Coordinates of C-alpha atoms (C1' of nucleotides) in Angstrom, one line a residue:
Chain A
X1 CA 42.6 -122.6 68.3
X2 CA 38.9 -123.0 68.0
X3 CA 37.7 -125.8 65.9
X4 CA 35.9 -123.6 63.5
X5 CA 38.8 -121.5 62.6
X6 CA 40.4 -118.4 64.0
X7 CA 40.0 -114.8 63.1
X8 CA 43.2 -112.9 63.2
X9 CA 43.5 -109.2 63.1
X10 CA 46.6 -107.2 63.1
X11 CA 47.2 -103.6 63.2
X12 CA 50.9 -103.1 62.5
X13 CA 52.9 -100.0 63.1
X14 CA 52.6 -98.8 59.6
X15 CA 48.8 -98.8 59.9
X16 CA 48.1 -101.9 57.8
X17 CA 45.5 -104.2 59.1
X18 CA 45.0 -107.6 57.7
X19 CA 42.2 -109.9 58.7
X20 CA 42.1 -113.5 57.8
X21 CA 39.9 -116.4 58.7
X22 CA 41.8 -119.6 59.1
X23 CA 40.6 -123.1 59.1
X24 CA 42.6 -125.5 61.2
X25 CA 42.9 -127.9 58.3
X26 CA 44.3 -125.3 56.0
X27 CA 47.5 -123.4 55.8
X28 CA 47.1 -120.0 54.4
X29 CA 49.6 -118.2 52.4
X30 CA 48.4 -114.6 51.9
X31 CA 50.0 -111.6 50.4
X32 CA 48.5 -108.3 50.8
X33 CA 48.1 -107.0 47.2
X34 CA 47.1 -103.5 48.1
X35 CA 50.0 -103.1 50.3
X36 CA 52.3 -104.6 47.8
X37 CA 51.1 -102.1 45.3
X38 CA 52.2 -99.3 47.5
X39 CA 55.3 -100.9 48.8
X40 CA 56.3 -103.5 46.3
X41 CA 58.6 -105.4 48.6
X42 CA 56.5 -105.5 51.6
X43 CA 54.3 -108.5 52.3
X44 CA 52.6 -110.4 54.9
X45 CA 52.2 -114.0 55.5
X46 CA 49.9 -115.9 57.7
X47 CA 50.2 -119.6 58.0
X48 CA 49.5 -122.5 60.2
X49 CA 51.7 -125.2 61.5
X50 CA 50.9 -128.4 59.6
X51 CA 51.9 -130.6 62.4
X52 CA 49.7 -129.5 65.3
X53 CA 47.3 -127.4 63.3
X54 CA 47.3 -124.9 66.2
X55 CA 50.3 -122.9 65.5
X56 CA 49.6 -119.7 63.7
X57 CA 52.3 -117.3 62.6
X58 CA 52.3 -114.0 61.0
X59 CA 55.2 -113.0 58.9
X60 CA 55.6 -109.5 57.8
X61 CA 58.3 -108.3 55.5
X62 CA 59.3 -104.8 55.1
X63 CA 61.5 -103.3 52.4
X64 CA 62.3 -100.4 54.5
X65 CA 65.7 -101.4 55.5
X66 CA 68.3 -99.4 53.7
X67 CA 70.6 -102.2 53.0
X68 CA 68.1 -104.1 51.0
X69 CA 67.6 -106.8 53.4
X70 CA 64.1 -107.7 54.4
X71 CA 63.1 -107.3 58.0
X72 CA 61.0 -110.2 59.0
X73 CA 58.7 -110.0 61.9
X74 CA 57.1 -113.1 63.1
X75 CA 54.3 -113.3 65.6
X76 CA 53.9 -116.7 67.2
X77 CA 50.6 -116.9 68.9
X78 CA 51.1 -120.2 70.5
X79 CA 54.7 -120.1 71.4
X80 CA 54.1 -121.7 74.7
X81 CA 52.5 -124.7 73.3
X82 CA 54.7 -125.1 70.5
X83 CA 56.3 -128.4 70.0
X84 CA 57.7 -128.1 66.6
X85 CA 59.3 -125.1 65.1
X86 CA 58.4 -123.4 62.0
X87 CA 60.9 -121.2 60.4
X88 CA 60.4 -118.3 58.2
X89 CA 62.7 -117.1 55.6
X90 CA 62.2 -114.2 53.4
X91 CA 63.9 -113.6 50.1
X92 CA 63.8 -110.8 47.6
X93 CA 61.6 -112.3 45.0
X94 CA 60.4 -115.7 46.2
X95 CA 59.5 -117.7 49.1
X96 CA 61.2 -120.9 49.4
X97 CA 59.2 -123.6 50.9
X98 CA 60.9 -126.5 52.3
X99 CA 59.6 -129.9 53.2
X100 CA 59.3 -131.0 56.8
X101 CA 61.6 -128.9 58.8
X102 CA 62.1 -129.6 62.4
X103 CA 64.5 -128.9 65.0
X104 CA 65.7 -125.5 64.1
X105 CA 64.5 -122.8 66.3
X106 CA 64.6 -119.3 64.9
X107 CA 64.1 -116.2 66.9
X108 CA 61.7 -113.5 65.9
X109 CA 62.9 -110.6 64.0
X110 CA 65.8 -112.4 62.8
X111 CA 66.8 -111.4 59.3
X112 CA 67.7 -113.9 56.6
X113 CA 65.5 -116.5 58.4
X114 CA 64.6 -119.6 56.6
X115 CA 60.9 -120.0 55.8
X116 CA 58.9 -123.1 56.3
X117 CA 55.3 -122.4 55.4
X118 CA 54.3 -126.0 55.9
X119 CA 52.9 -126.2 52.4
X120 CA 55.3 -128.8 51.3
X121 CA 56.0 -126.9 48.2
X122 CA 59.2 -126.9 46.3
X123 CA 59.8 -123.7 44.5
X124 CA 62.4 -122.8 42.0
X125 CA 62.9 -120.0 39.6
X126 CA 61.8 -121.9 36.6
X127 CA 58.8 -120.3 34.7
X128 CA 56.6 -123.4 34.7
X129 CA 57.0 -124.0 38.3
X130 CA 56.3 -120.4 38.9
X131 CA 53.1 -120.6 37.0
X132 CA 52.1 -123.7 38.9
X133 CA 52.9 -121.9 42.1
X134 CA 50.9 -118.9 41.0
X135 CA 48.0 -121.1 40.1
X136 CA 48.2 -122.7 43.5
X137 CA 48.3 -119.3 45.1
X138 CA 45.2 -118.2 43.2
X139 CA 43.5 -121.5 44.0
X140 CA 44.4 -121.0 47.6
X141 CA 43.0 -117.5 47.5
X142 CA 39.8 -118.7 46.0
X143 CA 39.5 -121.3 48.6
X144 CA 40.2 -118.7 51.2
X145 CA 37.5 -116.5 49.8
X146 CA 35.1 -119.4 49.9
X147 CA 36.2 -120.2 53.4
X148 CA 35.7 -116.6 54.4
X149 CA 32.2 -116.5 52.9
X150 CA 31.3 -119.7 54.7
X151 CA 32.8 -118.4 57.9
X152 CA 30.8 -115.2 57.5
X153 CA 27.6 -117.1 57.1
X154 CA 28.4 -119.3 60.0
X155 CA 29.2 -116.3 62.1
X156 CA 26.1 -114.5 61.0
X157 CA 23.9 -117.5 61.8
X158 CA 25.6 -117.8 65.1
X159 CA 25.0 -114.2 65.8
X160 CA 21.4 -114.5 65.0
X161 CA 21.1 -117.5 67.3
X162 CA 22.9 -115.7 70.0
X163 CA 20.6 -112.7 69.6
X164 CA 17.6 -114.9 69.9
X165 CA 19.1 -116.5 72.9
X166 CA 19.7 -113.0 74.3
X167 CA 16.1 -112.0 73.8
X168 CA 14.9 -115.1 75.6
X169 CA 17.3 -114.6 78.4
X170 CA 16.3 -111.0 78.7
X171 CA 12.6 -111.9 78.9
X172 CA 13.4 -114.5 81.5
X173 CA 15.5 -112.0 83.5
X174 CA 12.7 -109.5 83.4
X175 CA 10.3 -112.1 84.7
X176 CA 12.7 -113.2 87.4
X177 CA 13.2 -109.6 88.5
X178 CA 9.5 -109.0 88.8
X179 CA 9.1 -112.2 90.6
X180 CA 11.9 -111.4 92.9
X181 CA 10.5 -108.0 93.8
X182 CA 7.1 -109.6 94.6
X183 CA 8.7 -112.3 96.6
X184 CA 10.7 -109.9 98.6
X185 CA 7.7 -108.0 99.5
X186 CA 5.9 -111.2 100.4
X187 CA 8.8 -112.2 102.5
X188 CA 8.8 -108.9 104.3
X189 CA 5.1 -109.3 105.1
X190 CA 5.6 -112.8 106.4
X191 CA 8.5 -111.7 108.6
X192 CA 6.4 -108.9 109.9
X193 CA 3.6 -111.2 110.7
X194 CA 5.9 -113.6 112.3
X195 CA 7.2 -110.9 114.6
X196 CA 3.8 -110.0 115.6
X197 CA 2.9 -113.6 116.3
X198 CA 6.0 -114.2 118.2
X199 CA 5.3 -111.4 120.5
X200 CA 1.7 -112.3 120.9
X201 CA 2.2 -116.0 121.7
X202 CA 4.1 -117.6 124.5
X203 CA 7.0 -119.9 124.5
X204 CA 4.8 -122.6 123.1
X205 CA 3.9 -120.4 120.2
X206 CA 7.6 -119.6 119.7
X207 CA 8.3 -123.3 119.3
X208 CA 5.7 -123.4 116.7
X209 CA 7.1 -120.4 115.0
X210 CA 10.5 -121.9 114.8
X211 CA 9.1 -124.7 112.8
X212 CA 7.2 -122.2 110.8
X213 CA 10.4 -120.4 110.0
X214 CA 11.9 -123.5 108.8
X215 CA 8.8 -124.2 106.7
X216 CA 8.9 -120.6 105.5
X217 CA 12.4 -121.0 104.2
X218 CA 11.3 -124.0 102.3
X219 CA 8.1 -122.3 101.4
X220 CA 9.9 -119.3 99.9
X221 CA 11.9 -121.5 97.6
X222 CA 8.7 -123.1 96.5
X223 CA 7.1 -119.7 96.1
X224 CA 9.7 -118.8 93.6
X225 CA 8.9 -121.8 91.6
X226 CA 5.2 -121.4 91.9
X227 CA 5.3 -117.8 90.9
X228 CA 7.0 -118.7 87.7
X229 CA 4.1 -120.9 86.8
X230 CA 0.9 -119.3 88.0
X231 CA -2.3 -121.1 87.6
X232 CA -2.9 -124.8 87.6
X233 CA 0.6 -125.7 88.3
X234 CA 0.6 -123.6 91.4
X235 CA -2.6 -125.1 92.4
X236 CA -1.3 -128.6 92.0
X237 CA 1.8 -127.6 93.9
X238 CA -0.2 -126.5 96.8
X239 CA -2.2 -129.6 96.7
X240 CA 1.0 -131.6 96.9
X241 CA 2.4 -129.4 99.6
X242 CA -0.6 -129.6 101.7
X243 CA -0.2 -133.3 102.1
X244 CA 3.4 -133.2 103.3
X245 CA 3.4 -130.3 105.6
X246 CA 1.7 -128.8 108.6
X247 CA -1.5 -127.6 107.4
X248 CA -2.6 -124.0 107.3
X249 CA 0.6 -122.3 108.2
X250 CA 2.6 -124.0 105.5
X251 CA 0.1 -123.3 102.9
X252 CA 0.0 -119.7 103.7
X253 CA 3.7 -119.5 103.5
X254 CA 3.9 -121.4 100.3
X255 CA 1.5 -119.4 98.3
X256 CA 2.9 -117.7 95.4
X257 CA 2.8 -113.9 95.5
X258 CA 0.7 -114.0 92.4
X259 CA -2.0 -115.5 94.6
X260 CA -1.0 -113.7 97.6
X261 CA -4.3 -111.9 97.8
X262 CA -5.8 -115.2 98.7
X263 CA -3.1 -116.0 101.2
X264 CA -3.3 -112.5 102.6
X265 CA -6.9 -112.6 103.1
X266 CA -6.7 -115.9 104.9
X267 CA -4.0 -114.4 107.0
X268 CA -6.2 -111.5 107.7
X269 CA -9.0 -113.9 108.7
X270 CA -6.7 -115.8 111.0
X271 CA -5.5 -112.7 112.7
X272 CA -8.9 -111.3 113.1
X273 CA -10.1 -114.5 114.6
X274 CA -7.5 -114.4 117.3
X275 CA -5.4 -117.0 115.7
X276 CA -8.2 -119.4 115.2
X277 CA -7.7 -121.5 112.1
X278 CA -9.7 -120.6 109.1
X279 CA -10.3 -123.2 106.5
X280 CA -8.9 -122.6 103.1
X281 CA -12.0 -121.6 101.4
X282 CA -12.4 -123.5 98.3
X283 CA -15.1 -121.4 96.8
X284 CA -12.8 -118.4 97.2
X285 CA -10.2 -119.9 95.0
X286 CA -12.7 -121.1 92.6
X287 CA -14.3 -117.8 92.7
X288 CA -11.1 -116.3 91.6
X289 CA -10.7 -118.7 88.8
X290 CA -14.3 -118.2 87.7
X291 CA -16.0 -115.4 89.3
X292 CA -19.1 -115.9 87.2
X293 CA -19.6 -119.0 89.1
X294 CA -19.7 -117.4 92.5
X295 CA -23.3 -116.7 92.1
X296 CA -24.1 -120.3 91.4
X297 CA -21.7 -122.0 93.8
X298 CA -24.3 -122.3 96.5
X299 CA -25.8 -125.1 94.6
X300 CA -24.6 -128.6 95.5
X301 CA -23.2 -128.9 92.0
X302 CA -21.1 -125.8 92.6
X303 CA -19.7 -127.3 95.8
X304 CA -18.9 -130.5 94.2
X305 CA -15.8 -128.9 92.7
X306 CA -14.3 -128.3 96.1
X307 CA -12.9 -131.7 96.4
X308 CA -9.2 -130.9 96.2
X309 CA -9.1 -129.8 99.8
X310 CA -12.2 -131.3 101.1
X311 CA -10.5 -133.1 104.0
X312 CA -9.4 -129.8 105.4
X313 CA -12.8 -128.2 104.9
X314 CA -14.4 -131.0 106.8
X315 CA -12.0 -130.4 109.6
X316 CA -13.0 -126.8 110.2
X317 CA -16.3 -126.7 108.7
X318 CA -18.2 -124.9 111.3
X319 CA -20.9 -122.4 110.4
X320 CA -18.8 -119.6 111.8
X321 CA -15.9 -120.7 109.7
X322 CA -18.0 -120.9 106.6
X323 CA -19.2 -117.5 107.3
X324 CA -15.7 -116.2 107.6
X325 CA -14.8 -118.0 104.5
X326 CA -17.5 -116.3 102.6
X327 CA -16.3 -113.0 103.8
X328 CA -12.9 -114.0 102.7
X329 CA -14.2 -114.8 99.3
X330 CA -15.8 -111.5 99.0
X331 CA -12.6 -109.7 100.2
X332 CA -10.5 -111.6 97.8
X333 CA -12.7 -110.8 95.0
X334 CA -12.9 -107.2 95.9
X335 CA -9.2 -106.5 96.4
X336 CA -8.2 -104.2 93.7
X337 CA -5.3 -102.4 92.2
X338 CA -5.9 -99.2 90.4
X339 CA -3.5 -97.7 87.9
X340 CA -3.8 -94.1 87.0
X341 CA -2.0 -93.1 83.8
X342 CA -2.3 -90.4 81.3
X343 CA -3.4 -91.8 78.0
X344 CA -5.2 -90.7 75.0
X345 CA -6.1 -94.2 74.2
X346 CA -9.2 -95.7 75.7
X347 CA -7.2 -98.3 77.5
X348 CA -3.6 -98.7 78.6
X349 CA -1.7 -101.5 77.1
X350 CA -0.9 -104.1 79.8
X351 CA -0.1 -107.0 77.5
X352 CA -3.2 -108.9 78.2
X353 CA -6.2 -109.5 76.0
X354 CA -9.5 -108.2 77.3
X355 CA -13.1 -108.5 76.3
X356 CA -15.5 -105.8 77.1
X357 CA -18.6 -107.1 78.8
X358 CA -20.3 -104.1 80.0
X359 CA -20.4 -100.3 80.3
X360 CA -22.1 -98.2 82.8
X361 CA -22.4 -94.6 83.6
X362 CA -21.0 -94.1 87.1
X363 CA -22.4 -91.5 89.3
X364 CA -20.5 -88.3 89.5
X365 CA -18.5 -89.0 86.4
X366 CA -19.7 -88.0 82.9
X367 CA -17.4 -90.6 81.4
X368 CA -18.7 -94.1 81.2
X369 CA -17.0 -96.9 83.0
X370 CA -16.1 -99.9 80.9
X371 CA -15.8 -103.4 82.2
X372 CA -13.4 -105.8 80.7
X373 CA -12.6 -109.5 81.4
X374 CA -9.4 -111.2 80.6
X375 CA -9.7 -113.5 77.6
X376 CA -6.2 -114.9 77.5
X377 CA -7.4 -118.1 79.1
X378 CA -10.7 -119.6 79.7
X379 CA -11.8 -119.1 83.3
X380 CA -9.3 -116.4 84.0
X381 CA -10.8 -114.4 86.8
X382 CA -9.1 -111.1 86.2
X383 CA -11.3 -108.2 85.4
X384 CA -10.6 -104.6 85.0
X385 CA -12.6 -101.4 84.9
X386 CA -11.5 -98.5 82.8
X387 CA -12.7 -95.0 83.4
X388 CA -11.5 -91.6 82.8
X389 CA -10.9 -89.3 85.7
X390 CA -13.7 -86.9 86.0
X391 CA -11.4 -84.0 87.0
X392 CA -8.8 -84.7 84.4
X393 CA -10.0 -86.6 81.4
X394 CA -6.6 -87.2 80.1
X395 CA -6.1 -89.6 83.0
X396 CA -7.2 -93.1 82.6
X397 CA -8.0 -95.0 85.7
X398 CA -7.7 -98.8 85.2
X399 CA -8.7 -101.0 88.1
X400 CA -7.6 -104.6 88.2
X401 CA -9.2 -107.3 90.1
X402 CA -8.2 -110.9 90.6
X403 CA -5.3 -113.0 89.6
X404 CA -4.5 -114.5 86.3
X405 CA -4.7 -118.2 86.2
X406 CA -2.4 -118.6 83.1
X407 CA 1.1 -117.7 82.1
X408 CA 1.5 -114.1 81.0
X409 CA 3.3 -112.8 78.0
X410 CA 6.4 -110.8 78.8
X411 CA 4.6 -107.6 78.0
X412 CA 2.1 -108.3 80.7
X413 CA 4.5 -109.5 83.3
X414 CA 5.5 -106.1 84.5
X415 CA 2.0 -104.8 85.0
X416 CA 0.8 -108.1 86.4
X417 CA 3.6 -108.5 88.8
X418 CA 3.4 -104.9 90.0
X419 CA -0.3 -105.0 90.5
X420 CA -0.1 -108.4 92.2
X421 CA 2.7 -107.1 94.4
X422 CA 0.8 -104.0 95.2
X423 CA -2.2 -106.1 96.1
X424 CA -0.1 -108.4 98.2
X425 CA 1.4 -105.5 99.9
X426 CA -2.0 -104.1 100.6
X427 CA -3.4 -107.2 102.0
X428 CA -0.5 -108.8 103.7
X429 CA 2.5 -106.6 104.4
X430 CA 0.6 -103.8 105.9
X431 CA -1.7 -106.0 107.9
X432 CA -0.2 -107.0 111.2
X433 CA -3.6 -106.9 112.7
X434 CA -6.8 -107.9 111.3
X435 CA -8.5 -104.7 111.7
X436 CA -5.6 -102.6 110.7
X437 CA -6.0 -101.4 107.3
X438 CA -9.5 -102.6 106.8
X439 CA -10.9 -100.5 109.4
X440 CA -8.7 -97.6 108.8
X441 CA -8.3 -95.2 106.0
X442 CA -4.7 -94.4 105.8
X443 CA -5.2 -91.7 103.3
X444 CA -6.0 -88.2 104.2
X445 CA -9.0 -87.1 102.4
X446 CA -8.4 -85.7 99.0
X447 CA -5.8 -88.2 98.1
X448 CA -8.1 -89.9 95.8
X449 CA -8.5 -90.1 93.0
X450 CA -6.5 -87.5 91.1
X451 CA -3.7 -86.6 93.4
X452 CA -0.2 -86.7 91.9
X453 CA 1.0 -89.2 94.4
X454 CA 2.5 -92.4 93.3
X455 CA 1.0 -94.9 95.5
X456 CA -2.2 -94.6 97.4
X457 CA -3.7 -97.2 99.7
X458 CA -7.3 -97.2 100.6
X459 CA -8.9 -99.6 102.9
X460 CA -12.2 -97.8 102.9
X461 CA -15.2 -100.0 102.4
X462 CA -16.3 -102.0 100.6
X463 CA -12.9 -103.3 99.5
X464 CA -9.3 -102.6 99.9
X465 CA -7.5 -101.0 97.0
X466 CA -4.2 -99.7 96.1
X467 CA -3.7 -97.0 93.5
X468 CA -0.5 -96.7 91.5
X469 CA -0.4 -93.2 90.2
X470 CA 1.6 -93.1 87.0
X471 CA 0.7 -89.5 86.1
X472 CA 4.0 -88.3 87.6
X473 CA 5.0 -86.6 84.4
X474 CA 4.3 -83.0 85.2
X475 CA 7.1 -80.5 85.4
X476 CA 6.4 -79.9 89.1
X477 CA 6.7 -83.5 89.9
X478 CA 9.9 -85.0 90.8
X479 CA 11.4 -88.2 89.5
X480 CA 10.6 -91.4 91.4
X481 CA 14.0 -92.0 92.7
X482 CA 14.7 -88.5 93.9
X483 CA 15.2 -88.2 97.6
X484 CA 12.8 -86.0 99.4
X485 CA 12.4 -85.1 102.9
X486 CA 9.5 -86.9 104.3
X487 CA 6.5 -84.9 105.0
X488 CA 5.4 -84.4 108.6
X489 CA 2.4 -86.7 108.3
X490 CA 4.2 -89.3 106.3
X491 CA 3.2 -92.1 108.5
X492 CA -0.4 -91.6 107.6
X493 CA 0.3 -90.8 104.1
X494 CA 1.4 -93.9 102.3
X495 CA 1.2 -92.1 99.1
X496 CA 4.1 -89.9 100.1
X497 CA 6.3 -92.8 100.8
X498 CA 7.9 -92.8 97.4
X499 CA 9.6 -89.7 98.7
X500 CA 11.8 -92.0 100.5
X501 CA 12.6 -94.1 97.5
X502 CA 16.2 -94.1 96.6
X503 CA 17.5 -95.0 100.1
X504 CA 19.3 -98.2 99.4
X505 CA 19.9 -99.1 103.0
X506 CA 16.5 -100.4 103.6
X507 CA 15.8 -103.9 104.4
X508 CA 12.4 -104.5 105.5
X509 CA 12.7 -106.0 108.9
X510 CA 15.1 -103.4 109.9
X511 CA 12.8 -100.7 108.6
X512 CA 9.9 -102.2 110.5
X513 CA 12.0 -102.3 113.7
X514 CA 13.2 -98.8 113.2
X515 CA 9.8 -97.5 112.6
X516 CA 8.3 -99.2 115.5
X517 CA 11.0 -97.9 117.7
X518 CA 10.5 -94.5 116.3
X519 CA 6.9 -94.8 117.4
X520 CA 8.1 -95.0 120.9
X521 CA 7.9 -98.7 121.5
X522 CA 10.2 -101.5 120.8
X523 CA 7.5 -104.0 121.0
X524 CA 5.7 -104.4 117.8
X525 CA 2.8 -106.2 119.4
X526 CA 2.4 -103.5 122.0
X527 CA 2.6 -100.9 119.4
X528 CA 0.0 -102.8 117.4
X529 CA -2.3 -102.9 120.3
X530 CA -1.8 -99.3 121.0
X531 CA -2.5 -98.3 117.5
X532 CA -5.1 -95.9 116.5
X533 CA -7.3 -96.8 113.6
X534 CA -4.8 -94.8 111.5
X535 CA -2.3 -97.5 112.4
X536 CA 1.3 -96.5 112.4
X537 CA 2.4 -100.0 112.2
X538 CA 0.2 -100.6 109.2
X539 CA 1.6 -97.6 107.6
X540 CA 5.1 -98.6 108.5
X541 CA 4.8 -102.1 107.2
X542 CA 3.5 -100.8 104.0
X543 CA 6.1 -98.2 104.0
X544 CA 8.7 -100.8 104.3
X545 CA 7.4 -102.5 101.3
X546 CA 7.0 -99.4 99.3
X547 CA 10.3 -97.9 100.2
X548 CA 12.1 -100.9 99.1
X549 CA 14.2 -99.8 96.1
X550 CA 13.3 -103.0 94.5
X551 CA 9.7 -102.2 94.6
X552 CA 10.6 -98.9 93.0
X553 CA 12.4 -100.8 90.3
X554 CA 9.4 -103.0 89.7
X555 CA 7.2 -100.0 89.5
X556 CA 9.5 -98.2 87.1
X557 CA 9.6 -101.3 85.0
X558 CA 5.8 -101.3 84.9
X559 CA 5.6 -97.7 84.3
X560 CA 8.1 -97.9 81.4
X561 CA 6.2 -100.8 80.0
X562 CA 2.9 -99.0 80.3
X563 CA 4.1 -95.7 78.9
X564 CA 5.8 -97.4 76.0
X565 CA 2.8 -99.5 75.3
X566 CA 0.4 -96.7 75.8
X567 CA 2.2 -94.5 73.3
X568 CA 2.2 -97.3 70.8
X569 CA -1.5 -97.7 71.6
X570 CA -2.1 -94.1 71.0
X571 CA -0.5 -94.2 67.6
X572 CA -2.3 -97.4 66.9
X573 CA -5.6 -96.0 67.8
X574 CA -5.0 -92.9 65.8
X575 CA -4.7 -95.2 62.9
X576 CA -8.0 -96.8 63.6
X577 CA -11.0 -95.4 62.1
X578 CA -13.0 -93.5 64.6
X579 CA -15.6 -96.1 65.0
X580 CA -18.5 -94.8 66.9
X581 CA -19.7 -98.3 67.9
X582 CA -16.4 -99.0 69.6
X583 CA -16.6 -95.7 71.3
X584 CA -12.8 -95.6 71.0
X585 CA -12.4 -98.9 72.8
X586 CA -9.7 -101.2 71.7
X587 CA -9.8 -104.3 73.8
X588 CA -7.0 -106.2 72.3
X589 CA -3.8 -104.7 73.6
Chain B
dC1 C1' -20.0 -117.3 60.4
dG2 C1' -17.1 -116.3 64.2
dT3 C1' -15.8 -112.8 67.3
dG4 C1' -16.3 -108.8 69.8
dT5 C1' -19.2 -104.7 71.2
dT6 C1' -23.4 -102.4 72.6
dT7 C1' -27.0 -101.7 75.6
dG8 C1' -31.1 -102.6 78.2
dA9 C1' -32.5 -105.7 81.7
dC10 C1' -31.4 -107.9 85.7
dC11 C1' -29.0 -109.0 90.1
dT12 C1' -26.9 -107.7 94.4
dG13 C1' -25.5 -105.0 98.2
dC14 C1' -26.2 -101.1 101.0
dG15 C1' -28.3 -97.2 103.3
dC16 C1' -32.4 -95.2 104.8
Chain C
dG1 C1' -39.3 -102.8 102.0
dC2 C1' -37.7 -99.4 98.9
dG3 C1' -34.6 -96.9 96.1
dC4 C1' -30.1 -96.3 94.4
dA5 C1' -25.8 -97.5 92.5
dG6 C1' -22.5 -100.8 91.0
dG7 C1' -21.8 -104.8 88.5
dT8 C1' -23.1 -108.5 85.3
dC9 C1' -25.7 -110.9 81.8
dA10 C1' -27.2 -111.8 77.3
dA11 C1' -29.6 -110.7 73.1
dA12 C1' -28.9 -107.9 69.3
dC13 C1' -25.9 -106.0 66.3
dA14 C1' -21.5 -104.8 63.6
dC15 C1' -17.5 -106.2 61.4
dG16 C1' -14.0 -108.8 58.9

DNA sequence: CGTGTTTGACCTGCGC
DNA sequence: GCGCAGGTCAAACACG
């Protein structure tokens, strides 16, 4: 029996249920008064073995037998562990309690059984002793009530504690799920790139790749850890890793998906440079952490902050590399994820805190574009633009840029992870070649910006972007997970890929292989080289990421979060006074 | 008085 | 070089 007592609940055949809380140190003697009032000769008894404090018995007496004998039912809950025997004896008007009674084993349901309640009480028929016995019974009942109340409070407190624990675990689980989805996509992109490299390089490169695979395995584990702790911790981790591993490759593998834009851009640079090694551009990272600094970083003072990887910079610090690094910086900074959602509110709730720093009238749109900066941490580089769609003003287009350098609240995790994963997918998973998506525009014209498609990739200048369309609520629009036949031009239409969602069989490398094969070649590298600007492989790789059911789940989580928050936002904004100065803006979400 | 918003000025990149 | 458009800055302002 549990140390804190046991809760016994019986539902006997005659529909009487008795519940008692027992303390191991206490033997209980309980008589059901209600039942007794109905059936004067029926009673129940619950008691505990005083010897081992673990033996609990229920004794039930019934007056139903026609010959006047009581039928006693005993339930022994610990019969297997039983070392001493407690006997139960029922009598017409009293319970005889004997002192220590050992050695006699009485079978259940045996009438005329002796009773040993273990209370060490001697009972007779004298009035004084009866009153004493009654007093003890009452005292026992009072104690039982107190015990019960205490137990209830304990249980209640325990329940609250468990509930809190549950909430924490749920939050943790959500975070881990999001991280998992992002990681999976990241891994898929890495494997795709590995495949390309393997085919492109000779046996020497293959040897190198094998070591990379080993590093990758290690790196992925580290990725998971890093992704849980974005920001300085990840930065420090990278620093540490860079000292103990082969240089560039390991770093790119160990980057957390949250920072995968950076990694991806560097990968892009590598690939575009025909595998030449590009230095990890320090300003680019710094730029992400503090974009306002990027205009000042040309000064020696600005460069003085680059020390944490200066030994690498010196290694590859050619003017060409610097130039490429600057391009990388720009690309990283420009990589964007747009979210289209229907909202009456001026801003969708994404769990972060934002400060408006500007507003501008954009050409071709009567609605002003608002500029926000994340204020959850000093130096956080994330910015977002909020603008209503010109064609449908109920649609709010929110464009995110950059990576948070701080832990996110649970409410922000879904959106942040989704946008980060989308950006990662855009910049890495779909980029087997350098020129792939950047020089192509996968989208058919007219996809942007108000199409009802879920995901839209655009690599058109000046920066790559991915649009998550959450306006899928129309009656003519199908649910996300519903299976659709792929449209004929699906390979060029990433936004139609959600039509394939719901196929659980996909695993990204297989999908990639299948897609390459379906293109008519089994050699990814060959396929890549044969690709048109509207790259099939690019599309396929991205398709693999998007069609991953896990990505769907991440998206759905984000959508749910957004919709829920958005609706709360709406009601919240409706409560706000219609402040003209705020122009309906509510920065704190 | 601190915080956040507004808004005109300024900067930057790009196309011509 | 010039003009345009997007993006950012920062002083002024409003609000609690």
